Amino acid sequence: MNEHLLIFSLDFPPSIGGIARLTASLAEGMLVNYDKVTVICQKTAGKNEYKLDGVEIIALSSKRIIFEIEVLRYLKQLKKRKNIDVICGLWHPEVLLARIAGFRKI
């Protein structure tokens, strides 16, 4: 089994769009392949917090530029980056931020 999967997407429940639902399904489905699954997403203003059994959800600022700064801080503090697989919802800003933070298995 692989050590850690990090799913990085601006769209995640409680948002109701297709990418949000796809990201949640992906996170839940990957629990069988990884020891740990973490999702980084934006807080959704006015909505209840979303929970997914077995998945750590890191919901950061709903304000875009603050979110990007918080993501970089979070990613840079992670240890053993070479053991973390990353799946991104979009090229910009997700992949760009992950690359800046030093991740290569994206």
PDB file of N, CA and C in Angstrom:
ATOM      1  N   MET A   1       0.848  -1.183   0.000  1.00  0.00           N
ATOM      2  CA  MET A   1       0.000   0.000   0.000  1.00  0.00           C
ATOM      3  C   MET A   1       0.892   1.245   0.000  1.00  0.00           C
ATOM      4  N   ASN A   2       0.461   2.278  -0.692  1.00  0.00           N
ATOM      5  CA  ASN A   2       1.198   3.535  -0.731  1.00  0.00           C
ATOM      6  C   ASN A   2       0.959   4.326   0.542  1.00  0.00           C
ATOM      7  N   GLU A   3       1.905   5.199   0.848  1.00  0.00           N
ATOM      8  CA  GLU A   3       1.874   5.907   2.122  1.00  0.00           C
ATOM      9  C   GLU A   3       0.805   7.001   2.216  1.00  0.00           C
ATOM     10  N   HIS A   4       0.842   7.966   1.277  1.00  0.00           N
ATOM     11  CA  HIS A   4       0.003   9.150   1.449  1.00  0.00           C
ATOM     12  C   HIS A   4      -0.427   9.697   0.091  1.00  0.00           C
ATOM     13  N   LEU A   5      -1.720   9.982  -0.037  1.00  0.00           N
ATOM     14  CA  LEU A   5      -2.256  10.653  -1.219  1.00  0.00           C
ATOM     15  C   LEU A   5      -2.796  12.003  -0.785  1.00  0.00           C
ATOM     16  N   LEU A   6      -2.402  13.030  -1.497  1.00  0.00           N
ATOM     17  CA  LEU A   6      -2.880  14.389  -1.259  1.00  0.00           C
ATOM     18  C   LEU A   6      -3.698  14.794  -2.476  1.00  0.00           C
ATOM     19  N   ILE A   7      -4.963  15.067  -2.267  1.00  0.00           N
ATOM     20  CA  ILE A   7      -5.833  15.538  -3.347  1.00  0.00           C
ATOM     21  C   ILE A   7      -6.042  17.032  -3.132  1.00  0.00           C
ATOM     22  N   PHE A   8      -5.706  17.797  -4.149  1.00  0.00           N
ATOM     23  CA  PHE A   8      -5.717  19.250  -4.048  1.00  0.00           C
ATOM     24  C   PHE A   8      -6.709  19.789  -5.070  1.00  0.00           C
ATOM     25  N   SER A   9      -7.822  20.325  -4.586  1.00  0.00           N
ATOM     26  CA  SER A   9      -8.856  20.807  -5.496  1.00  0.00           C
ATOM     27  C   SER A   9      -9.576  21.995  -4.891  1.00  0.00           C
ATOM     28  N   LEU A  10      -9.805  23.008  -5.713  1.00  0.00           N
ATOM     29  CA  LEU A  10     -10.603  24.146  -5.261  1.00  0.00           C
ATOM     30  C   LEU A  10     -12.064  23.744  -5.102  1.00  0.00           C
ATOM     31  N   ASP A  11     -12.480  22.699  -5.810  1.00  0.00           N
ATOM     32  CA  ASP A  11     -13.873  22.249  -5.778  1.00  0.00           C
ATOM     33  C   ASP A  11     -14.007  20.969  -4.975  1.00  0.00           C
ATOM     34  N   PHE A  12     -14.733  21.051  -3.865  1.00  0.00           N
ATOM     35  CA  PHE A  12     -14.954  19.902  -2.992  1.00  0.00           C
ATOM     36  C   PHE A  12     -16.230  20.173  -2.201  1.00  0.00           C
ATOM     37  N   PRO A  13     -16.995  19.134  -1.861  1.00  0.00           N
ATOM     38  CA  PRO A  13     -18.206  19.364  -1.073  1.00  0.00           C
ATOM     39  C   PRO A  13     -17.915  20.159   0.201  1.00  0.00           C
ATOM     40  N   PRO A  14     -18.810  20.983   0.648  1.00  0.00           N
ATOM     41  CA  PRO A  14     -20.222  20.971   0.317  1.00  0.00           C
ATOM     42  C   PRO A  14     -20.598  21.668  -0.986  1.00  0.00           C
ATOM     43  N   SER A  15     -19.655  22.142  -1.789  1.00  0.00           N
ATOM     44  CA  SER A  15     -20.002  22.607  -3.133  1.00  0.00           C
ATOM     45  C   SER A  15     -20.682  21.459  -3.861  1.00  0.00           C
ATOM     46  N   ILE A  16     -21.596  21.764  -4.761  1.00  0.00           N
ATOM     47  CA  ILE A  16     -22.398  20.704  -5.372  1.00  0.00           C
ATOM     48  C   ILE A  16     -22.074  20.461  -6.842  1.00  0.00           C
ATOM     49  N   GLY A  17     -21.032  21.076  -7.356  1.00  0.00           N
ATOM     50  CA  GLY A  17     -20.672  20.889  -8.754  1.00  0.00           C
ATOM     51  C   GLY A  17     -20.120  19.506  -9.042  1.00  0.00           C
ATOM     52  N   GLY A  18     -19.981  19.216 -10.327  1.00  0.00           N
ATOM     53  CA  GLY A  18     -19.501  17.911 -10.761  1.00  0.00           C
ATOM     54  C   GLY A  18     -18.077  17.615 -10.312  1.00  0.00           C
ATOM     55  N   ILE A  19     -17.181  18.607 -10.392  1.00  0.00           N
ATOM     56  CA  ILE A  19     -15.800  18.379  -9.962  1.00  0.00           C
ATOM     57  C   ILE A  19     -15.754  18.140  -8.464  1.00  0.00           C
ATOM     58  N   ALA A  20     -16.585  18.844  -7.699  1.00  0.00           N
ATOM     59  CA  ALA A  20     -16.626  18.646  -6.247  1.00  0.00           C
ATOM     60  C   ALA A  20     -17.047  17.213  -5.916  1.00  0.00           C
ATOM     61  N   ARG A  21     -18.094  16.731  -6.566  1.00  0.00           N
ATOM     62  CA  ARG A  21     -18.553  15.351  -6.323  1.00  0.00           C
ATOM     63  C   ARG A  21     -17.513  14.334  -6.782  1.00  0.00           C
ATOM     64  N   LEU A  22     -16.880  14.593  -7.919  1.00  0.00           N
ATOM     65  CA  LEU A  22     -15.840  13.696  -8.421  1.00  0.00           C
ATOM     66  C   LEU A  22     -14.666  13.630  -7.452  1.00  0.00           C
ATOM     67  N   THR A  23     -14.245  14.771  -6.927  1.00  0.00           N
ATOM     68  CA  THR A  23     -13.127  14.821  -5.990  1.00  0.00           C
ATOM     69  C   THR A  23     -13.448  14.034  -4.716  1.00  0.00           C
ATOM     70  N   ALA A  24     -14.661  14.177  -4.202  1.00  0.00           N
ATOM     71  CA  ALA A  24     -15.069  13.430  -3.005  1.00  0.00           C
ATOM     72  C   ALA A  24     -15.073  11.927  -3.282  1.00  0.00           C
ATOM     73  N   SER A  25     -15.595  11.525  -4.430  1.00  0.00           N
ATOM     74  CA  SER A  25     -15.622  10.099  -4.783  1.00  0.00           C
ATOM     75  C   SER A  25     -14.212   9.548  -4.947  1.00  0.00           C
ATOM     76  N   LEU A  26     -13.339  10.330  -5.553  1.00  0.00           N
ATOM     77  CA  LEU A  26     -11.952   9.924  -5.733  1.00  0.00           C
ATOM     78  C   LEU A  26     -11.267   9.732  -4.380  1.00  0.00           C
ATOM     79  N   ALA A  27     -11.462  10.676  -3.472  1.00  0.00           N
ATOM     80  CA  ALA A  27     -10.852  10.583  -2.138  1.00  0.00           C
ATOM     81  C   ALA A  27     -11.326   9.326  -1.419  1.00  0.00           C
ATOM     82  N   GLU A  28     -12.609   9.097  -1.447  1.00  0.00           N
ATOM     83  CA  GLU A  28     -13.171   7.929  -0.768  1.00  0.00           C
ATOM     84  C   GLU A  28     -12.685   6.624  -1.407  1.00  0.00           C
ATOM     85  N   GLY A  29     -12.639   6.586  -2.725  1.00  0.00           N
ATOM     86  CA  GLY A  29     -12.219   5.381  -3.429  1.00  0.00           C
ATOM     87  C   GLY A  29     -10.746   5.045  -3.252  1.00  0.00           C
ATOM     88  N   MET A  30      -9.911   6.052  -3.044  1.00  0.00           N
ATOM     89  CA  MET A  30      -8.471   5.830  -2.922  1.00  0.00           C
ATOM     90  C   MET A  30      -8.054   5.356  -1.527  1.00  0.00           C
ATOM     91  N   LEU A  31      -8.982   5.310  -0.581  1.00  0.00           N
ATOM     92  CA  LEU A  31      -8.654   4.831   0.768  1.00  0.00           C
ATOM     93  C   LEU A  31      -8.140   3.394   0.756  1.00  0.00           C
ATOM     94  N   VAL A  32      -8.535   2.609  -0.218  1.00  0.00           N
ATOM     95  CA  VAL A  32      -8.063   1.219  -0.280  1.00  0.00           C
ATOM     96  C   VAL A  32      -6.631   1.125  -0.785  1.00  0.00           C
ATOM     97  N   ASN A  33      -6.128   2.180  -1.410  1.00  0.00           N
ATOM     98  CA  ASN A  33      -4.789   2.165  -1.998  1.00  0.00           C
ATOM     99  C   ASN A  33      -3.744   2.924  -1.195  1.00  0.00           C
ATOM    100  N   TYR A  34      -4.156   3.693  -0.214  1.00  0.00           N
ATOM    101  CA  TYR A  34      -3.234   4.549   0.540  1.00  0.00           C
ATOM    102  C   TYR A  34      -3.469   4.413   2.039  1.00  0.00           C
ATOM    103  N   ASP A  35      -2.385   4.556   2.800  1.00  0.00           N
ATOM    104  CA  ASP A  35      -2.500   4.566   4.259  1.00  0.00           C
ATOM    105  C   ASP A  35      -3.215   5.815   4.741  1.00  0.00           C
ATOM    106  N   LYS A  36      -3.018   6.926   4.016  1.00  0.00           N
ATOM    107  CA  LYS A  36      -3.600   8.210   4.410  1.00  0.00           C
ATOM    108  C   LYS A  36      -4.033   8.962   3.157  1.00  0.00           C
ATOM    109  N   VAL A  37      -5.240   9.524   3.201  1.00  0.00           N
ATOM    110  CA  VAL A  37      -5.746  10.372   2.117  1.00  0.00           C
ATOM    111  C   VAL A  37      -6.117  11.722   2.724  1.00  0.00           C
ATOM    112  N   THR A  38      -5.552  12.784   2.144  1.00  0.00           N
ATOM    113  CA  THR A  38      -5.820  14.142   2.599  1.00  0.00           C
ATOM    114  C   THR A  38      -6.343  14.953   1.423  1.00  0.00           C
ATOM    115  N   VAL A  39      -7.360  15.767   1.676  1.00  0.00           N
ATOM    116  CA  VAL A  39      -7.886  16.681   0.667  1.00  0.00           C
ATOM    117  C   VAL A  39      -7.636  18.105   1.136  1.00  0.00           C
ATOM    118  N   ILE A  40      -7.061  18.916   0.255  1.00  0.00           N
ATOM    119  CA  ILE A  40      -6.921  20.351   0.514  1.00  0.00           C
ATOM    120  C   ILE A  40      -7.932  21.053  -0.385  1.00  0.00           C
ATOM    121  N   CYS A  41      -8.775  21.888   0.218  1.00  0.00           N
ATOM    122  CA  CYS A  41      -9.799  22.587  -0.541  1.00  0.00           C
ATOM    123  C   CYS A  41     -10.078  23.947   0.101  1.00  0.00           C
ATOM    124  N   GLN A  42     -10.936  24.713  -0.549  1.00  0.00           N
ATOM    125  CA  GLN A  42     -11.341  26.000   0.003  1.00  0.00           C
ATOM    126  C   GLN A  42     -12.577  25.823   0.873  1.00  0.00           C
ATOM    127  N   LYS A  43     -12.670  26.650   1.913  1.00  0.00           N
ATOM    128  CA  LYS A  43     -13.904  26.697   2.697  1.00  0.00           C
ATOM    129  C   LYS A  43     -15.000  27.239   1.803  1.00  0.00           C
ATOM    130  N   THR A  44     -16.195  26.733   2.001  1.00  0.00           N
ATOM    131  CA  THR A  44     -17.341  27.209   1.244  1.00  0.00           C
ATOM    132  C   THR A  44     -18.178  28.077   2.159  1.00  0.00           C
ATOM    133  N   ALA A  45     -18.262  29.349   1.835  1.00  0.00           N
ATOM    134  CA  ALA A  45     -18.974  30.314   2.681  1.00  0.00           C
ATOM    135  C   ALA A  45     -20.441  29.921   2.848  1.00  0.00           C
ATOM    136  N   GLY A  46     -20.913  29.964   4.087  1.00  0.00           N
ATOM    137  CA  GLY A  46     -22.315  29.737   4.388  1.00  0.00           C
ATOM    138  C   GLY A  46     -22.758  28.288   4.349  1.00  0.00           C
ATOM    139  N   LYS A  47     -21.842  27.360   4.187  1.00  0.00           N
ATOM    140  CA  LYS A  47     -22.215  25.946   4.118  1.00  0.00           C
ATOM    141  C   LYS A  47     -21.670  25.207   5.331  1.00  0.00           C
ATOM    142  N   ASN A  48     -22.304  24.103   5.655  1.00  0.00           N
ATOM    143  CA  ASN A  48     -21.814  23.264   6.748  1.00  0.00           C
ATOM    144  C   ASN A  48     -20.520  22.569   6.339  1.00  0.00           C
ATOM    145  N   GLU A  49     -19.712  22.248   7.325  1.00  0.00           N
ATOM    146  CA  GLU A  49     -18.468  21.526   7.068  1.00  0.00           C
ATOM    147  C   GLU A  49     -18.792  20.136   6.544  1.00  0.00           C
ATOM    148  N   TYR A  50     -18.010  19.670   5.595  1.00  0.00           N
ATOM    149  CA  TYR A  50     -18.207  18.358   4.985  1.00  0.00           C
ATOM    150  C   TYR A  50     -17.261  17.356   5.628  1.00  0.00           C
ATOM    151  N   LYS A  51     -17.735  16.153   5.898  1.00  0.00           N
ATOM    152  CA  LYS A  51     -16.900  15.103   6.487  1.00  0.00           C
ATOM    153  C   LYS A  51     -16.966  13.876   5.591  1.00  0.00           C
ATOM    154  N   LEU A  52     -15.844  13.190   5.508  1.00  0.00           N
ATOM    155  CA  LEU A  52     -15.752  11.972   4.731  1.00  0.00           C
ATOM    156  C   LEU A  52     -14.945  10.979   5.563  1.00  0.00           C
ATOM    157  N   ASP A  53     -15.550   9.867   5.958  1.00  0.00           N
ATOM    158  CA  ASP A  53     -14.896   8.902   6.838  1.00  0.00           C
ATOM    159  C   ASP A  53     -13.545   8.460   6.294  1.00  0.00           C
ATOM    160  N   GLY A  54     -12.509   8.573   7.124  1.00  0.00           N
ATOM    161  CA  GLY A  54     -11.173   8.126   6.775  1.00  0.00           C
ATOM    162  C   GLY A  54     -10.345   9.118   5.979  1.00  0.00           C
ATOM    163  N   VAL A  55     -10.932  10.238   5.593  1.00  0.00           N
ATOM    164  CA  VAL A  55     -10.237  11.238   4.789  1.00  0.00           C
ATOM    165  C   VAL A  55     -10.042  12.499   5.622  1.00  0.00           C
ATOM    166  N   GLU A  56      -8.794  12.967   5.673  1.00  0.00           N
ATOM    167  CA  GLU A  56      -8.503  14.230   6.350  1.00  0.00           C
ATOM    168  C   GLU A  56      -8.808  15.360   5.367  1.00  0.00           C
ATOM    169  N   ILE A  57      -9.652  16.291   5.783  1.00  0.00           N
ATOM    170  CA  ILE A  57     -10.027  17.418   4.929  1.00  0.00           C
ATOM    171  C   ILE A  57      -9.458  18.691   5.528  1.00  0.00           C
ATOM    172  N   ILE A  58      -8.595  19.356   4.760  1.00  0.00           N
ATOM    173  CA  ILE A  58      -7.989  20.616   5.159  1.00  0.00           C
ATOM    174  C   ILE A  58      -8.691  21.710   4.351  1.00  0.00           C
ATOM    175  N   ALA A  59      -9.637  22.410   4.971  1.00  0.00           N
ATOM    176  CA  ALA A  59     -10.379  23.478   4.294  1.00  0.00           C
ATOM    177  C   ALA A  59      -9.756  24.814   4.703  1.00  0.00           C
ATOM    178  N   LEU A  60      -9.175  25.494   3.718  1.00  0.00           N
ATOM    179  CA  LEU A  60      -8.485  26.752   3.970  1.00  0.00           C
ATOM    180  C   LEU A  60      -9.340  27.922   3.489  1.00  0.00           C
ATOM    181  N   SER A  61      -8.833  29.117   3.612  1.00  0.00           N
ATOM    182  CA  SER A  61      -9.578  30.347   3.359  1.00  0.00           C
ATOM    183  C   SER A  61     -10.394  30.312   2.060  1.00  0.00           C
ATOM    184  N   SER A  62     -11.557  30.938   2.098  1.00  0.00           N
ATOM    185  CA  SER A  62     -12.394  31.049   0.906  1.00  0.00           C
ATOM    186  C   SER A  62     -11.935  32.198   0.000  1.00  0.00           C
ATOM    187  N   LYS A  63     -11.041  33.033   0.495  1.00  0.00           N
ATOM    188  CA  LYS A  63     -10.499  34.138  -0.308  1.00  0.00           C
ATOM    189  C   LYS A  63      -9.301  33.628  -1.091  1.00  0.00           C
ATOM    190  N   ARG A  64      -9.346  33.764  -2.394  1.00  0.00           N
ATOM    191  CA  ARG A  64      -8.405  33.101  -3.301  1.00  0.00           C
ATOM    192  C   ARG A  64      -6.925  33.348  -2.966  1.00  0.00           C
ATOM    193  N   ILE A  65      -6.468  34.569  -2.872  1.00  0.00           N
ATOM    194  CA  ILE A  65      -5.047  34.824  -2.658  1.00  0.00           C
ATOM    195  C   ILE A  65      -4.598  34.349  -1.275  1.00  0.00           C
ATOM    196  N   ILE A  66      -5.459  34.527  -0.270  1.00  0.00           N
ATOM    197  CA  ILE A  66      -5.145  34.031   1.079  1.00  0.00           C
ATOM    198  C   ILE A  66      -5.080  32.506   1.056  1.00  0.00           C
ATOM    199  N   PHE A  67      -5.998  31.890   0.337  1.00  0.00           N
ATOM    200  CA  PHE A  67      -6.007  30.438   0.187  1.00  0.00           C
ATOM    201  C   PHE A  67      -4.680  29.944  -0.400  1.00  0.00           C
ATOM    202  N   GLU A  68      -4.217  30.594  -1.458  1.00  0.00           N
ATOM    203  CA  GLU A  68      -2.980  30.167  -2.109  1.00  0.00           C
ATOM    204  C   GLU A  68      -1.774  30.292  -1.178  1.00  0.00           C
ATOM    205  N   ILE A  69      -1.729  31.354  -0.383  1.00  0.00           N
ATOM    206  CA  ILE A  69      -0.643  31.525   0.591  1.00  0.00           C
ATOM    207  C   ILE A  69      -0.718  30.439   1.661  1.00  0.00           C
ATOM    208  N   GLU A  70      -1.923  30.173   2.170  1.00  0.00           N
ATOM    209  CA  GLU A  70      -2.103  29.127   3.184  1.00  0.00           C
ATOM    210  C   GLU A  70      -1.730  27.749   2.633  1.00  0.00           C
ATOM    211  N   VAL A  71      -2.069  27.477   1.377  1.00  0.00           N
ATOM    212  CA  VAL A  71      -1.727  26.200   0.757  1.00  0.00           C
ATOM    213  C   VAL A  71      -0.210  26.032   0.697  1.00  0.00           C
ATOM    214  N   LEU A  72       0.489  27.069   0.245  1.00  0.00           N
ATOM    215  CA  LEU A  72       1.946  26.980   0.174  1.00  0.00           C
ATOM    216  C   LEU A  72       2.549  26.706   1.544  1.00  0.00           C
ATOM    217  N   ARG A  73       2.062  27.393   2.565  1.00  0.00           N
ATOM    218  CA  ARG A  73       2.555  27.154   3.934  1.00  0.00           C
ATOM    219  C   ARG A  73       2.310  25.713   4.354  1.00  0.00           C
ATOM    220  N   TYR A  74       1.102  25.222   4.095  1.00  0.00           N
ATOM    221  CA  TYR A  74       0.756  23.860   4.477  1.00  0.00           C
ATOM    222  C   TYR A  74       1.633  22.847   3.737  1.00  0.00           C
ATOM    223  N   LEU A  75       1.759  23.001   2.430  1.00  0.00           N
ATOM    224  CA  LEU A  75       2.527  22.055   1.635  1.00  0.00           C
ATOM    225  C   LEU A  75       4.003  22.048   2.013  1.00  0.00           C
ATOM    226  N   LYS A  76       4.556  23.213   2.281  1.00  0.00           N
ATOM    227  CA  LYS A  76       5.985  23.301   2.613  1.00  0.00           C
ATOM    228  C   LYS A  76       6.310  22.673   3.971  1.00  0.00           C
ATOM    229  N   GLN A  77       5.341  22.618   4.873  1.00  0.00           N
ATOM    230  CA  GLN A  77       5.614  22.030   6.189  1.00  0.00           C
ATOM    231  C   GLN A  77       5.486  20.509   6.188  1.00  0.00           C
ATOM    232  N   LEU A  78       4.955  19.930   5.117  1.00  0.00           N
ATOM    233  CA  LEU A  78       4.818  18.476   5.048  1.00  0.00           C
ATOM    234  C   LEU A  78       6.184  17.806   4.916  1.00  0.00           C
ATOM    235  N   LYS A  79       6.372  16.760   5.660  1.00  0.00           N
ATOM    236  CA  LYS A  79       7.613  15.980   5.617  1.00  0.00           C
ATOM    237  C   LYS A  79       7.451  14.834   4.618  1.00  0.00           C
ATOM    238  N   LYS A  80       8.554  14.260   4.199  1.00  0.00           N
ATOM    239  CA  LYS A  80       8.565  13.101   3.303  1.00  0.00           C
ATOM    240  C   LYS A  80       7.765  13.354   2.015  1.00  0.00           C
ATOM    241  N   ARG A  81       7.997  14.505   1.387  1.00  0.00           N
ATOM    242  CA  ARG A  81       7.273  14.856   0.165  1.00  0.00           C
ATOM    243  C   ARG A  81       7.439  13.810  -0.933  1.00  0.00           C
ATOM    244  N   LYS A  82       8.598  13.147  -0.955  1.00  0.00           N
ATOM    245  CA  LYS A  82       8.827  12.153  -2.010  1.00  0.00           C
ATOM    246  C   LYS A  82       7.920  10.935  -1.844  1.00  0.00           C
ATOM    247  N   ASN A  83       7.328  10.744  -0.657  1.00  0.00           N
ATOM    248  CA  ASN A  83       6.416   9.624  -0.408  1.00  0.00           C
ATOM    249  C   ASN A  83       4.947  10.021  -0.545  1.00  0.00           C
ATOM    250  N   ILE A  84       4.695  11.239  -0.993  1.00  0.00           N
ATOM    251  CA  ILE A  84       3.315  11.724  -1.116  1.00  0.00           C
ATOM    252  C   ILE A  84       2.975  11.856  -2.596  1.00  0.00           C
ATOM    253  N   ASP A  85       1.923  11.155  -3.012  1.00  0.00           N
ATOM    254  CA  ASP A  85       1.387  11.316  -4.361  1.00  0.00           C
ATOM    255  C   ASP A  85       0.375  12.456  -4.317  1.00  0.00           C
ATOM    256  N   VAL A  86       0.328  13.262  -5.371  1.00  0.00           N
ATOM    257  CA  VAL A  86      -0.572  14.412  -5.411  1.00  0.00           C
ATOM    258  C   VAL A  86      -1.458  14.312  -6.645  1.00  0.00           C
ATOM    259  N   ILE A  87      -2.745  14.488  -6.440  1.00  0.00           N
ATOM    260  CA  ILE A  87      -3.700  14.603  -7.537  1.00  0.00           C
ATOM    261  C   ILE A  87      -4.296  15.996  -7.446  1.00  0.00           C
ATOM    262  N   CYS A  88      -4.249  16.726  -8.559  1.00  0.00           N
ATOM    263  CA  CYS A  88      -4.765  18.093  -8.592  1.00  0.00           C
ATOM    264  C   CYS A  88      -5.993  18.176  -9.495  1.00  0.00           C
ATOM    265  N   GLY A  89      -6.930  19.020  -9.091  1.00  0.00           N
ATOM    266  CA  GLY A  89      -8.136  19.223  -9.888  1.00  0.00           C
ATOM    267  C   GLY A  89      -7.867  20.007 -11.156  1.00  0.00           C
ATOM    268  N   LEU A  90      -6.995  20.977 -11.082  1.00  0.00           N
ATOM    269  CA  LEU A  90      -6.698  21.847 -12.224  1.00  0.00           C
ATOM    270  C   LEU A  90      -5.206  22.152 -12.286  1.00  0.00           C
ATOM    271  N   TRP A  91      -4.744  22.551 -13.461  1.00  0.00           N
ATOM    272  CA  TRP A  91      -3.342  22.938 -13.613  1.00  0.00           C
ATOM    273  C   TRP A  91      -3.058  24.190 -12.797  1.00  0.00           C
ATOM    274  N   HIS A  92      -3.890  25.222 -12.946  1.00  0.00           N
ATOM    275  CA  HIS A  92      -3.658  26.481 -12.236  1.00  0.00           C
ATOM    276  C   HIS A  92      -4.820  26.726 -11.291  1.00  0.00           C
ATOM    277  N   PRO A  93      -4.580  26.930 -10.034  1.00  0.00           N
ATOM    278  CA  PRO A  93      -3.310  27.099  -9.376  1.00  0.00           C
ATOM    279  C   PRO A  93      -2.768  25.835  -8.720  1.00  0.00           C
ATOM    280  N   GLU A  94      -3.562  24.755  -8.690  1.00  0.00           N
ATOM    281  CA  GLU A  94      -3.182  23.601  -7.884  1.00  0.00           C
ATOM    282  C   GLU A  94      -1.813  23.013  -8.223  1.00  0.00           C
ATOM    283  N   VAL A  95      -1.597  22.641  -9.484  1.00  0.00           N
ATOM    284  CA  VAL A  95      -0.320  22.018  -9.859  1.00  0.00           C
ATOM    285  C   VAL A  95       0.832  22.999  -9.668  1.00  0.00           C
ATOM    286  N   LEU A  96       0.615  24.235 -10.049  1.00  0.00           N
ATOM    287  CA  LEU A  96       1.659  25.250  -9.905  1.00  0.00           C
ATOM    288  C   LEU A  96       2.082  25.397  -8.443  1.00  0.00           C
ATOM    289  N   LEU A  97       1.128  25.467  -7.523  1.00  0.00           N
ATOM    290  CA  LEU A  97       1.451  25.598  -6.099  1.00  0.00           C
ATOM    291  C   LEU A  97       2.160  24.344  -5.575  1.00  0.00           C
ATOM    292  N   ALA A  98       1.718  23.171  -6.015  1.00  0.00           N
ATOM    293  CA  ALA A  98       2.368  21.934  -5.570  1.00  0.00           C
ATOM    294  C   ALA A  98       3.815  21.879  -6.065  1.00  0.00           C
ATOM    295  N   ARG A  99       4.067  22.317  -7.290  1.00  0.00           N
ATOM    296  CA  ARG A  99       5.435  22.333  -7.818  1.00  0.00           C
ATOM    297  C   ARG A  99       6.310  23.327  -7.061  1.00  0.00           C
ATOM    298  N   ILE A 100       5.767  24.517  -6.788  1.00  0.00           N
ATOM    299  CA  ILE A 100       6.517  25.531  -6.039  1.00  0.00           C
ATOM    300  C   ILE A 100       6.895  24.990  -4.661  1.00  0.00           C
ATOM    301  N   ALA A 101       5.980  24.208  -4.056  1.00  0.00           N
ATOM    302  CA  ALA A 101       6.221  23.662  -2.715  1.00  0.00           C
ATOM    303  C   ALA A 101       7.200  22.484  -2.728  1.00  0.00           C
ATOM    304  N   GLY A 102       7.611  22.039  -3.901  1.00  0.00           N
ATOM    305  CA  GLY A 102       8.621  20.992  -3.973  1.00  0.00           C
ATOM    306  C   GLY A 102       8.116  19.597  -4.283  1.00  0.00           C
ATOM    307  N   PHE A 103       6.857  19.434  -4.623  1.00  0.00           N
ATOM    308  CA  PHE A 103       6.331  18.119  -4.962  1.00  0.00           C
ATOM    309  C   PHE A 103       6.630  17.792  -6.407  1.00  0.00           C
ATOM    310  N   ARG A 104       6.942  16.533  -6.678  1.00  0.00           N
ATOM    311  CA  ARG A 104       7.259  16.115  -8.032  1.00  0.00           C
ATOM    312  C   ARG A 104       6.327  15.013  -8.536  1.00  0.00           C
ATOM    313  N   LYS A 105       5.736  14.244  -7.620  1.00  0.00           N
ATOM    314  CA  LYS A 105       4.830  13.143  -8.018  1.00  0.00           C
ATOM    315  C   LYS A 105       3.407  13.675  -8.085  1.00  0.00           C
ATOM    316  N   ILE A 106       3.148  14.454  -9.134  1.00  0.00           N
ATOM    317  CA  ILE A 106       1.851  15.122  -9.276  1.00  0.00           C
ATOM    318  C   ILE A 106       1.104  14.507 -10.459  1.00  0.00           C
TER     319      ILE A 106
END
